[in-house]
Amino acid sequence: MSLSDAEWTAVRLSLRVATVAMLSSLPVALLVAIALARGRFWGKSALNGLVHMPLILPPVVTGFVLLLLFGRRGPIGAFLAEHLGLVFSFRWTGAALACAVMGFPLMVRSIRLSIETVDRKLEHAAATLGASPGWVFLTVTLPLILPGIVAGMILSFAKAMGEFGATITFVSNIPGETQTISAAIYTFTQVPGGDAGAMRLTIISIIVSMAALMLSEVLAAAAARRTVAA
């Protein structure tokens, strides 16, 4: 199976976008997961609903909202472009943003469920021995929730690899700039004789997604064994 230059470009761009989306959303997802799992504050239910909204809304709606907010004339997009020189609309960075938003609920949910299973007695025991809250989190909580973090990262990556609706609405389908695997498959299906290219990219997408899910299981199991051994 030989890929054309355009197909390789779509594959490389998809991997780049998915990786950036996963890594950039991880710190925020961790903080939000901790707040939802441990926090007691007004508006918690609203925050939880907002976080999971991309799972319920049609992806095109999410992409349109991102375009309104982060487009060149949007309130956030205009500010970032003017003061930081950061442009999202019709750029690969916008594709990464759209993928991060779509995969964010999966990452948050995985981390939150992992936090909720932590035995608080272990944290209290470490605190009674004089450990600060930050040190307790790093030495006790973080190792225990590491499987959930890893699983959430891989799920977010896999979701980003297959994202289409929000991405094409927000950043269009520009070859070499925003044309990910999904957008390239869609393009191939719209032109005569493009079935072969669509099939090749479909196979690549399936392989990458399956590899990501298998890696998630392996890393989560390894992290769980280290936690038990500790």
PDB file of C-alpha atoms in Angstrom:
ATOM      1  CA  MET A   1       0.000   0.000   0.000  1.00  0.00           C
ATOM      2  CA  SER A   2       1.685   3.157  -1.240  1.00  0.00           C
ATOM      3  CA  LEU A   3       0.477   6.584  -0.146  1.00  0.00           C
ATOM      4  CA  SER A   4       0.696   9.673  -2.308  1.00  0.00           C
ATOM      5  CA  ASP A   5       2.364  12.868  -1.106  1.00  0.00           C
ATOM      6  CA  ALA A   6      -1.021  14.420  -0.341  1.00  0.00           C
ATOM      7  CA  GLU A   7      -2.035  11.390   1.699  1.00  0.00           C
ATOM      8  CA  TRP A   8       1.211  11.397   3.679  1.00  0.00           C
ATOM      9  CA  THR A   9       0.700  15.103   4.360  1.00  0.00           C
ATOM     10  CA  ALA A  10      -2.778  14.412   5.734  1.00  0.00           C
ATOM     11  CA  VAL A  11      -1.432  11.620   7.950  1.00  0.00           C
ATOM     12  CA  ARG A  12       1.415  13.730   9.331  1.00  0.00           C
ATOM     13  CA  LEU A  13      -0.904  16.672   9.921  1.00  0.00           C
ATOM     14  CA  SER A  14      -3.418  14.463  11.744  1.00  0.00           C
ATOM     15  CA  LEU A  15      -0.709  13.084  14.036  1.00  0.00           C
ATOM     16  CA  ARG A  16       0.577  16.588  14.704  1.00  0.00           C
ATOM     17  CA  VAL A  17      -2.873  18.004  15.404  1.00  0.00           C
ATOM     18  CA  ALA A  18      -3.885  15.083  17.635  1.00  0.00           C
ATOM     19  CA  THR A  19      -0.662  15.255  19.657  1.00  0.00           C
ATOM     20  CA  VAL A  20      -0.886  19.009  20.204  1.00  0.00           C
ATOM     21  CA  ALA A  21      -4.577  18.752  21.092  1.00  0.00           C
ATOM     22  CA  MET A  22      -3.917  15.999  23.631  1.00  0.00           C
ATOM     23  CA  LEU A  23      -0.938  17.653  25.343  1.00  0.00           C
ATOM     24  CA  SER A  24      -2.408  21.152  25.425  1.00  0.00           C
ATOM     25  CA  SER A  25      -5.680  20.010  27.000  1.00  0.00           C
ATOM     26  CA  LEU A  26      -4.091  17.767  29.649  1.00  0.00           C
ATOM     27  CA  PRO A  27      -3.309  20.435  32.327  1.00  0.00           C
ATOM     28  CA  VAL A  28      -6.773  21.981  32.057  1.00  0.00           C
ATOM     29  CA  ALA A  29      -8.439  18.571  32.028  1.00  0.00           C
ATOM     30  CA  LEU A  30      -6.571  17.560  35.178  1.00  0.00           C
ATOM     31  CA  LEU A  31      -7.622  20.710  37.036  1.00  0.00           C
ATOM     32  CA  VAL A  32     -11.236  20.400  35.915  1.00  0.00           C
ATOM     33  CA  ALA A  33     -11.335  16.707  36.842  1.00  0.00           C
ATOM     34  CA  ILE A  34     -10.021  17.480  40.334  1.00  0.00           C
ATOM     35  CA  ALA A  35     -12.596  20.246  40.751  1.00  0.00           C
ATOM     36  CA  LEU A  36     -15.446  17.988  39.663  1.00  0.00           C
ATOM     37  CA  ALA A  37     -14.269  15.031  41.740  1.00  0.00           C
ATOM     38  CA  ARG A  38     -13.310  16.827  44.944  1.00  0.00           C
ATOM     39  CA  GLY A  39     -14.734  20.333  44.776  1.00  0.00           C
ATOM     40  CA  ARG A  40     -17.858  21.628  46.443  1.00  0.00           C
ATOM     41  CA  PHE A  41     -18.885  24.891  44.874  1.00  0.00           C
ATOM     42  CA  TRP A  42     -21.850  26.661  43.348  1.00  0.00           C
ATOM     43  CA  GLY A  43     -22.229  25.900  39.666  1.00  0.00           C
ATOM     44  CA  LYS A  44     -20.566  22.488  39.765  1.00  0.00           C
ATOM     45  CA  SER A  45     -23.408  20.894  37.829  1.00  0.00           C
ATOM     46  CA  ALA A  46     -23.241  23.658  35.236  1.00  0.00           C
ATOM     47  CA  LEU A  47     -19.494  23.149  34.849  1.00  0.00           C
ATOM     48  CA  ASN A  48     -19.990  19.428  34.448  1.00  0.00           C
ATOM     49  CA  GLY A  49     -22.624  20.024  31.783  1.00  0.00           C
ATOM     50  CA  LEU A  50     -20.427  22.516  29.963  1.00  0.00           C
ATOM     51  CA  VAL A  51     -17.493  20.102  29.950  1.00  0.00           C
ATOM     52  CA  HIS A  52     -19.567  17.294  28.450  1.00  0.00           C
ATOM     53  CA  MET A  53     -21.465  19.523  26.014  1.00  0.00           C
ATOM     54  CA  PRO A  54     -19.250  18.613  23.004  1.00  0.00           C
ATOM     55  CA  LEU A  55     -20.325  14.989  23.412  1.00  0.00           C
ATOM     56  CA  ILE A  56     -23.980  15.934  23.037  1.00  0.00           C
ATOM     57  CA  LEU A  57     -23.953  18.773  20.529  1.00  0.00           C
ATOM     58  CA  PRO A  58     -23.523  18.048  16.831  1.00  0.00           C
ATOM     59  CA  PRO A  59     -19.827  18.550  15.995  1.00  0.00           C
ATOM     60  CA  VAL A  60     -20.789  21.154  13.396  1.00  0.00           C
ATOM     61  CA  VAL A  61     -22.401  23.257  16.140  1.00  0.00           C
ATOM     62  CA  THR A  62     -19.247  23.053  18.239  1.00  0.00           C
ATOM     63  CA  GLY A  63     -17.172  24.095  15.235  1.00  0.00           C
ATOM     64  CA  PHE A  64     -19.461  27.028  14.509  1.00  0.00           C
ATOM     65  CA  VAL A  65     -19.253  28.219  18.126  1.00  0.00           C
ATOM     66  CA  LEU A  66     -15.458  28.015  17.939  1.00  0.00           C
ATOM     67  CA  LEU A  67     -15.557  30.046  14.725  1.00  0.00           C
ATOM     68  CA  LEU A  68     -17.670  32.722  16.403  1.00  0.00           C
ATOM     69  CA  LEU A  69     -15.371  32.900  19.430  1.00  0.00           C
ATOM     70  CA  PHE A  70     -11.922  32.230  17.964  1.00  0.00           C
ATOM     71  CA  GLY A  71     -12.365  33.497  14.411  1.00  0.00           C
ATOM     72  CA  ARG A  72     -10.436  36.552  13.265  1.00  0.00           C
ATOM     73  CA  ARG A  73     -13.427  38.735  14.156  1.00  0.00           C
ATOM     74  CA  GLY A  74     -14.427  36.790  17.247  1.00  0.00           C
ATOM     75  CA  PRO A  75     -13.892  38.339  20.691  1.00  0.00           C
ATOM     76  CA  ILE A  76     -11.212  35.846  21.718  1.00  0.00           C
ATOM     77  CA  GLY A  77      -9.702  35.270  18.291  1.00  0.00           C
ATOM     78  CA  ALA A  78      -9.307  38.976  17.542  1.00  0.00           C
ATOM     79  CA  PHE A  79      -7.602  39.574  20.900  1.00  0.00           C
ATOM     80  CA  LEU A  80      -5.180  36.664  20.459  1.00  0.00           C
ATOM     81  CA  ALA A  81      -4.350  37.653  16.892  1.00  0.00           C
ATOM     82  CA  GLU A  82      -3.725  41.292  17.763  1.00  0.00           C
ATOM     83  CA  HIS A  83      -1.764  40.866  20.989  1.00  0.00           C
ATOM     84  CA  LEU A  84      -0.126  37.452  20.651  1.00  0.00           C
ATOM     85  CA  GLY A  85      -0.119  36.887  16.914  1.00  0.00           C
ATOM     86  CA  LEU A  86      -1.956  33.608  17.456  1.00  0.00           C
ATOM     87  CA  VAL A  87      -4.471  32.781  14.713  1.00  0.00           C
ATOM     88  CA  PHE A  88      -6.799  29.790  14.891  1.00  0.00           C
ATOM     89  CA  SER A  89      -9.291  30.155  12.047  1.00  0.00           C
ATOM     90  CA  PHE A  90      -8.296  28.294   8.884  1.00  0.00           C
ATOM     91  CA  ARG A  91      -4.966  27.252  10.427  1.00  0.00           C
ATOM     92  CA  TRP A  92      -3.713  23.925  11.731  1.00  0.00           C
ATOM     93  CA  THR A  93      -3.706  25.458  15.199  1.00  0.00           C
ATOM     94  CA  GLY A  94      -7.467  25.850  14.867  1.00  0.00           C
ATOM     95  CA  ALA A  95      -7.755  22.195  13.952  1.00  0.00           C
ATOM     96  CA  ALA A  96      -5.816  21.344  17.118  1.00  0.00           C
ATOM     97  CA  LEU A  97      -8.136  23.561  19.154  1.00  0.00           C
ATOM     98  CA  ALA A  98     -11.248  21.925  17.698  1.00  0.00           C
ATOM     99  CA  CYS A  99      -9.852  18.449  18.348  1.00  0.00           C
ATOM    100  CA  ALA A 100      -8.877  19.420  21.897  1.00  0.00           C
ATOM    101  CA  VAL A 101     -12.403  20.641  22.606  1.00  0.00           C
ATOM    102  CA  MET A 102     -13.990  17.493  21.190  1.00  0.00           C
ATOM    103  CA  GLY A 103     -11.669  15.172  23.104  1.00  0.00           C
ATOM    104  CA  PHE A 104     -11.718  17.184  26.334  1.00  0.00           C
ATOM    105  CA  PRO A 105     -14.815  15.486  27.859  1.00  0.00           C
ATOM    106  CA  LEU A 106     -13.303  12.029  27.367  1.00  0.00           C
ATOM    107  CA  MET A 107     -10.086  13.035  29.096  1.00  0.00           C
ATOM    108  CA  VAL A 108     -11.853  14.776  31.979  1.00  0.00           C
ATOM    109  CA  ARG A 109     -14.220  11.880  32.581  1.00  0.00           C
ATOM    110  CA  SER A 110     -11.435   9.311  32.618  1.00  0.00           C
ATOM    111  CA  ILE A 111      -9.333  11.325  35.066  1.00  0.00           C
ATOM    112  CA  ARG A 112     -12.325  12.174  37.243  1.00  0.00           C
ATOM    113  CA  LEU A 113     -13.375   8.546  37.609  1.00  0.00           C
ATOM    114  CA  SER A 114      -9.813   7.664  38.528  1.00  0.00           C
ATOM    115  CA  ILE A 115      -9.684  10.382  41.189  1.00  0.00           C
ATOM    116  CA  GLU A 116     -12.975   9.254  42.701  1.00  0.00           C
ATOM    117  CA  THR A 117     -11.586   5.756  43.262  1.00  0.00           C
ATOM    118  CA  VAL A 118      -8.601   6.992  45.288  1.00  0.00           C
ATOM    119  CA  ASP A 119      -8.714   5.975  48.944  1.00  0.00           C
ATOM    120  CA  ARG A 120      -8.698   9.276  50.821  1.00  0.00           C
ATOM    121  CA  LYS A 121      -7.258   7.526  53.887  1.00  0.00           C
ATOM    122  CA  LEU A 122      -3.941   7.199  52.090  1.00  0.00           C
ATOM    123  CA  GLU A 123      -3.848  10.938  51.470  1.00  0.00           C
ATOM    124  CA  HIS A 124      -4.819  11.689  55.071  1.00  0.00           C
ATOM    125  CA  ALA A 125      -2.094   9.345  56.327  1.00  0.00           C
ATOM    126  CA  ALA A 126       0.527  11.155  54.273  1.00  0.00           C
ATOM    127  CA  ALA A 127      -0.753  14.517  55.537  1.00  0.00           C
ATOM    128  CA  THR A 128      -0.511  13.405  59.173  1.00  0.00           C
ATOM    129  CA  LEU A 129       3.143  12.558  58.552  1.00  0.00           C
ATOM    130  CA  GLY A 130       3.794  16.179  57.668  1.00  0.00           C
ATOM    131  CA  ALA A 131       3.478  16.140  53.893  1.00  0.00           C
ATOM    132  CA  SER A 132       2.152  19.295  52.279  1.00  0.00           C
ATOM    133  CA  PRO A 133      -0.962  19.117  50.055  1.00  0.00           C
ATOM    134  CA  GLY A 134       1.176  19.492  46.960  1.00  0.00           C
ATOM    135  CA  TRP A 135       3.554  16.740  48.045  1.00  0.00           C
ATOM    136  CA  VAL A 136       0.634  14.468  48.922  1.00  0.00           C
ATOM    137  CA  PHE A 137      -0.748  14.965  45.414  1.00  0.00           C
ATOM    138  CA  LEU A 138       2.590  14.263  43.734  1.00  0.00           C
ATOM    139  CA  THR A 139       3.568  11.222  45.798  1.00  0.00           C
ATOM    140  CA  VAL A 140       0.215   9.634  46.642  1.00  0.00           C
ATOM    141  CA  THR A 141      -2.645  10.875  44.466  1.00  0.00           C
ATOM    142  CA  LEU A 142      -0.855  11.263  41.139  1.00  0.00           C
ATOM    143  CA  PRO A 143       0.573   7.707  41.028  1.00  0.00           C
ATOM    144  CA  LEU A 144      -2.856   6.309  41.893  1.00  0.00           C
ATOM    145  CA  ILE A 145      -4.670   8.237  39.175  1.00  0.00           C
ATOM    146  CA  LEU A 146      -1.951   7.776  36.552  1.00  0.00           C
ATOM    147  CA  PRO A 147      -3.819   4.945  34.783  1.00  0.00           C
ATOM    148  CA  GLY A 148      -6.827   7.228  34.369  1.00  0.00           C
ATOM    149  CA  ILE A 149      -4.651  10.051  33.070  1.00  0.00           C
ATOM    150  CA  VAL A 150      -2.979   7.797  30.530  1.00  0.00           C
ATOM    151  CA  ALA A 151      -6.297   6.345  29.413  1.00  0.00           C
ATOM    152  CA  GLY A 152      -7.788   9.824  29.077  1.00  0.00           C
ATOM    153  CA  MET A 153      -4.836  11.052  27.023  1.00  0.00           C
ATOM    154  CA  ILE A 154      -5.060   8.151  24.610  1.00  0.00           C
ATOM    155  CA  LEU A 155      -8.835   8.470  24.255  1.00  0.00           C
ATOM    156  CA  SER A 156      -8.426  12.167  23.526  1.00  0.00           C
ATOM    157  CA  PHE A 157      -5.738  11.379  20.945  1.00  0.00           C
ATOM    158  CA  ALA A 158      -7.897   8.759  19.265  1.00  0.00           C
ATOM    159  CA  LYS A 159     -10.872  11.135  19.204  1.00  0.00           C
ATOM    160  CA  ALA A 160      -8.713  13.861  17.662  1.00  0.00           C
ATOM    161  CA  MET A 161      -7.495  11.494  14.955  1.00  0.00           C
ATOM    162  CA  GLY A 162     -11.062  10.883  13.832  1.00  0.00           C
ATOM    163  CA  GLU A 163     -12.521  14.351  14.316  1.00  0.00           C
ATOM    164  CA  PHE A 164     -14.241  15.840  11.271  1.00  0.00           C
ATOM    165  CA  GLY A 165     -17.359  17.948  11.832  1.00  0.00           C
ATOM    166  CA  ALA A 166     -16.015  20.579  14.216  1.00  0.00           C
ATOM    167  CA  THR A 167     -12.705  20.786  12.388  1.00  0.00           C
ATOM    168  CA  ILE A 168     -14.053  21.293   8.877  1.00  0.00           C
ATOM    169  CA  THR A 169     -16.570  23.882  10.145  1.00  0.00           C
ATOM    170  CA  PHE A 170     -13.969  25.871  12.059  1.00  0.00           C
ATOM    171  CA  VAL A 171     -10.892  25.659   9.816  1.00  0.00           C
ATOM    172  CA  SER A 172     -12.305  24.362   6.524  1.00  0.00           C
ATOM    173  CA  ASN A 173     -10.545  21.719   4.412  1.00  0.00           C
ATOM    174  CA  ILE A 174      -7.283  23.223   3.190  1.00  0.00           C
ATOM    175  CA  PRO A 175      -4.716  20.722   1.829  1.00  0.00           C
ATOM    176  CA  GLY A 176      -1.431  20.904   3.712  1.00  0.00           C
ATOM    177  CA  GLU A 177      -2.848  23.237   6.363  1.00  0.00           C
ATOM    178  CA  THR A 178      -6.084  21.866   7.851  1.00  0.00           C
ATOM    179  CA  GLN A 179      -6.829  18.752   5.781  1.00  0.00           C
ATOM    180  CA  THR A 180      -6.583  15.926   8.299  1.00  0.00           C
ATOM    181  CA  ILE A 181      -7.191  12.248   7.505  1.00  0.00           C
ATOM    182  CA  SER A 182     -10.952  12.561   7.939  1.00  0.00           C
ATOM    183  CA  ALA A 183     -11.169  15.620   5.709  1.00  0.00           C
ATOM    184  CA  ALA A 184      -8.946  13.982   3.099  1.00  0.00           C
ATOM    185  CA  ILE A 185     -11.174  10.882   3.056  1.00  0.00           C
ATOM    186  CA  TYR A 186     -14.198  13.113   2.563  1.00  0.00           C
ATOM    187  CA  THR A 187     -12.438  14.893  -0.303  1.00  0.00           C
ATOM    188  CA  PHE A 188     -11.501  11.625  -1.994  1.00  0.00           C
ATOM    189  CA  THR A 189     -15.095  10.413  -1.860  1.00  0.00           C
ATOM    190  CA  GLN A 190     -16.232  13.524  -3.721  1.00  0.00           C
ATOM    191  CA  VAL A 191     -13.987  13.088  -6.766  1.00  0.00           C
ATOM    192  CA  PRO A 192     -14.066  10.388  -9.459  1.00  0.00           C
ATOM    193  CA  GLY A 193     -11.492   7.672  -8.867  1.00  0.00           C
ATOM    194  CA  GLY A 194     -10.832   8.751  -5.324  1.00  0.00           C
ATOM    195  CA  ASP A 195     -12.052   5.545  -3.708  1.00  0.00           C
ATOM    196  CA  ALA A 196      -8.571   4.027  -3.605  1.00  0.00           C
ATOM    197  CA  GLY A 197      -7.121   7.007  -1.742  1.00  0.00           C
ATOM    198  CA  ALA A 198     -10.053   7.043   0.650  1.00  0.00           C
ATOM    199  CA  MET A 199      -9.576   3.329   1.344  1.00  0.00           C
ATOM    200  CA  ARG A 200      -5.848   3.742   2.026  1.00  0.00           C
ATOM    201  CA  LEU A 201      -6.457   6.555   4.503  1.00  0.00           C
ATOM    202  CA  THR A 202      -9.300   4.605   6.105  1.00  0.00           C
ATOM    203  CA  ILE A 203      -6.943   1.701   6.743  1.00  0.00           C
ATOM    204  CA  ILE A 204      -4.309   4.046   8.177  1.00  0.00           C
ATOM    205  CA  SER A 205      -6.930   5.634  10.450  1.00  0.00           C
ATOM    206  CA  ILE A 206      -8.078   2.240  11.727  1.00  0.00           C
ATOM    207  CA  ILE A 207      -4.501   1.111  12.391  1.00  0.00           C
ATOM    208  CA  VAL A 208      -3.555   4.286  14.262  1.00  0.00           C
ATOM    209  CA  SER A 209      -6.751   4.269  16.335  1.00  0.00           C
ATOM    210  CA  MET A 210      -6.393   0.603  17.270  1.00  0.00           C
ATOM    211  CA  ALA A 211      -2.722   1.103  18.144  1.00  0.00           C
ATOM    212  CA  ALA A 212      -3.638   4.054  20.351  1.00  0.00           C
ATOM    213  CA  LEU A 213      -6.303   2.068  22.197  1.00  0.00           C
ATOM    214  CA  MET A 214      -3.996  -0.924  22.661  1.00  0.00           C
ATOM    215  CA  LEU A 215      -1.222   1.353  23.926  1.00  0.00           C
ATOM    216  CA  SER A 216      -3.688   2.883  26.374  1.00  0.00           C
ATOM    217  CA  GLU A 217      -4.484  -0.547  27.796  1.00  0.00           C
ATOM    218  CA  VAL A 218      -0.815  -1.514  28.060  1.00  0.00           C
ATOM    219  CA  LEU A 219       0.268   1.722  29.750  1.00  0.00           C
ATOM    220  CA  ALA A 220      -2.708   1.737  32.102  1.00  0.00           C
ATOM    221  CA  ALA A 221      -2.027  -1.848  33.138  1.00  0.00           C
ATOM    222  CA  ALA A 222       1.662  -1.092  33.689  1.00  0.00           C
ATOM    223  CA  ALA A 223       0.840   1.987  35.752  1.00  0.00           C
ATOM    224  CA  ALA A 224      -1.640  -0.017  37.810  1.00  0.00           C
ATOM    225  CA  ARG A 225       0.991  -2.687  38.533  1.00  0.00           C
ATOM    226  CA  ARG A 226       3.477  -0.050  39.666  1.00  0.00           C
ATOM    227  CA  THR A 227       0.850   1.479  41.931  1.00  0.00           C
ATOM    228  CA  VAL A 228       0.055  -1.875  43.546  1.00  0.00           C
ATOM    229  CA  ALA A 229       3.744  -2.671  43.952  1.00  0.00           C
ATOM    230  CA  ALA A 230       4.320   0.692  45.639  1.00  0.00           C
TER     231      ALA A 230
END
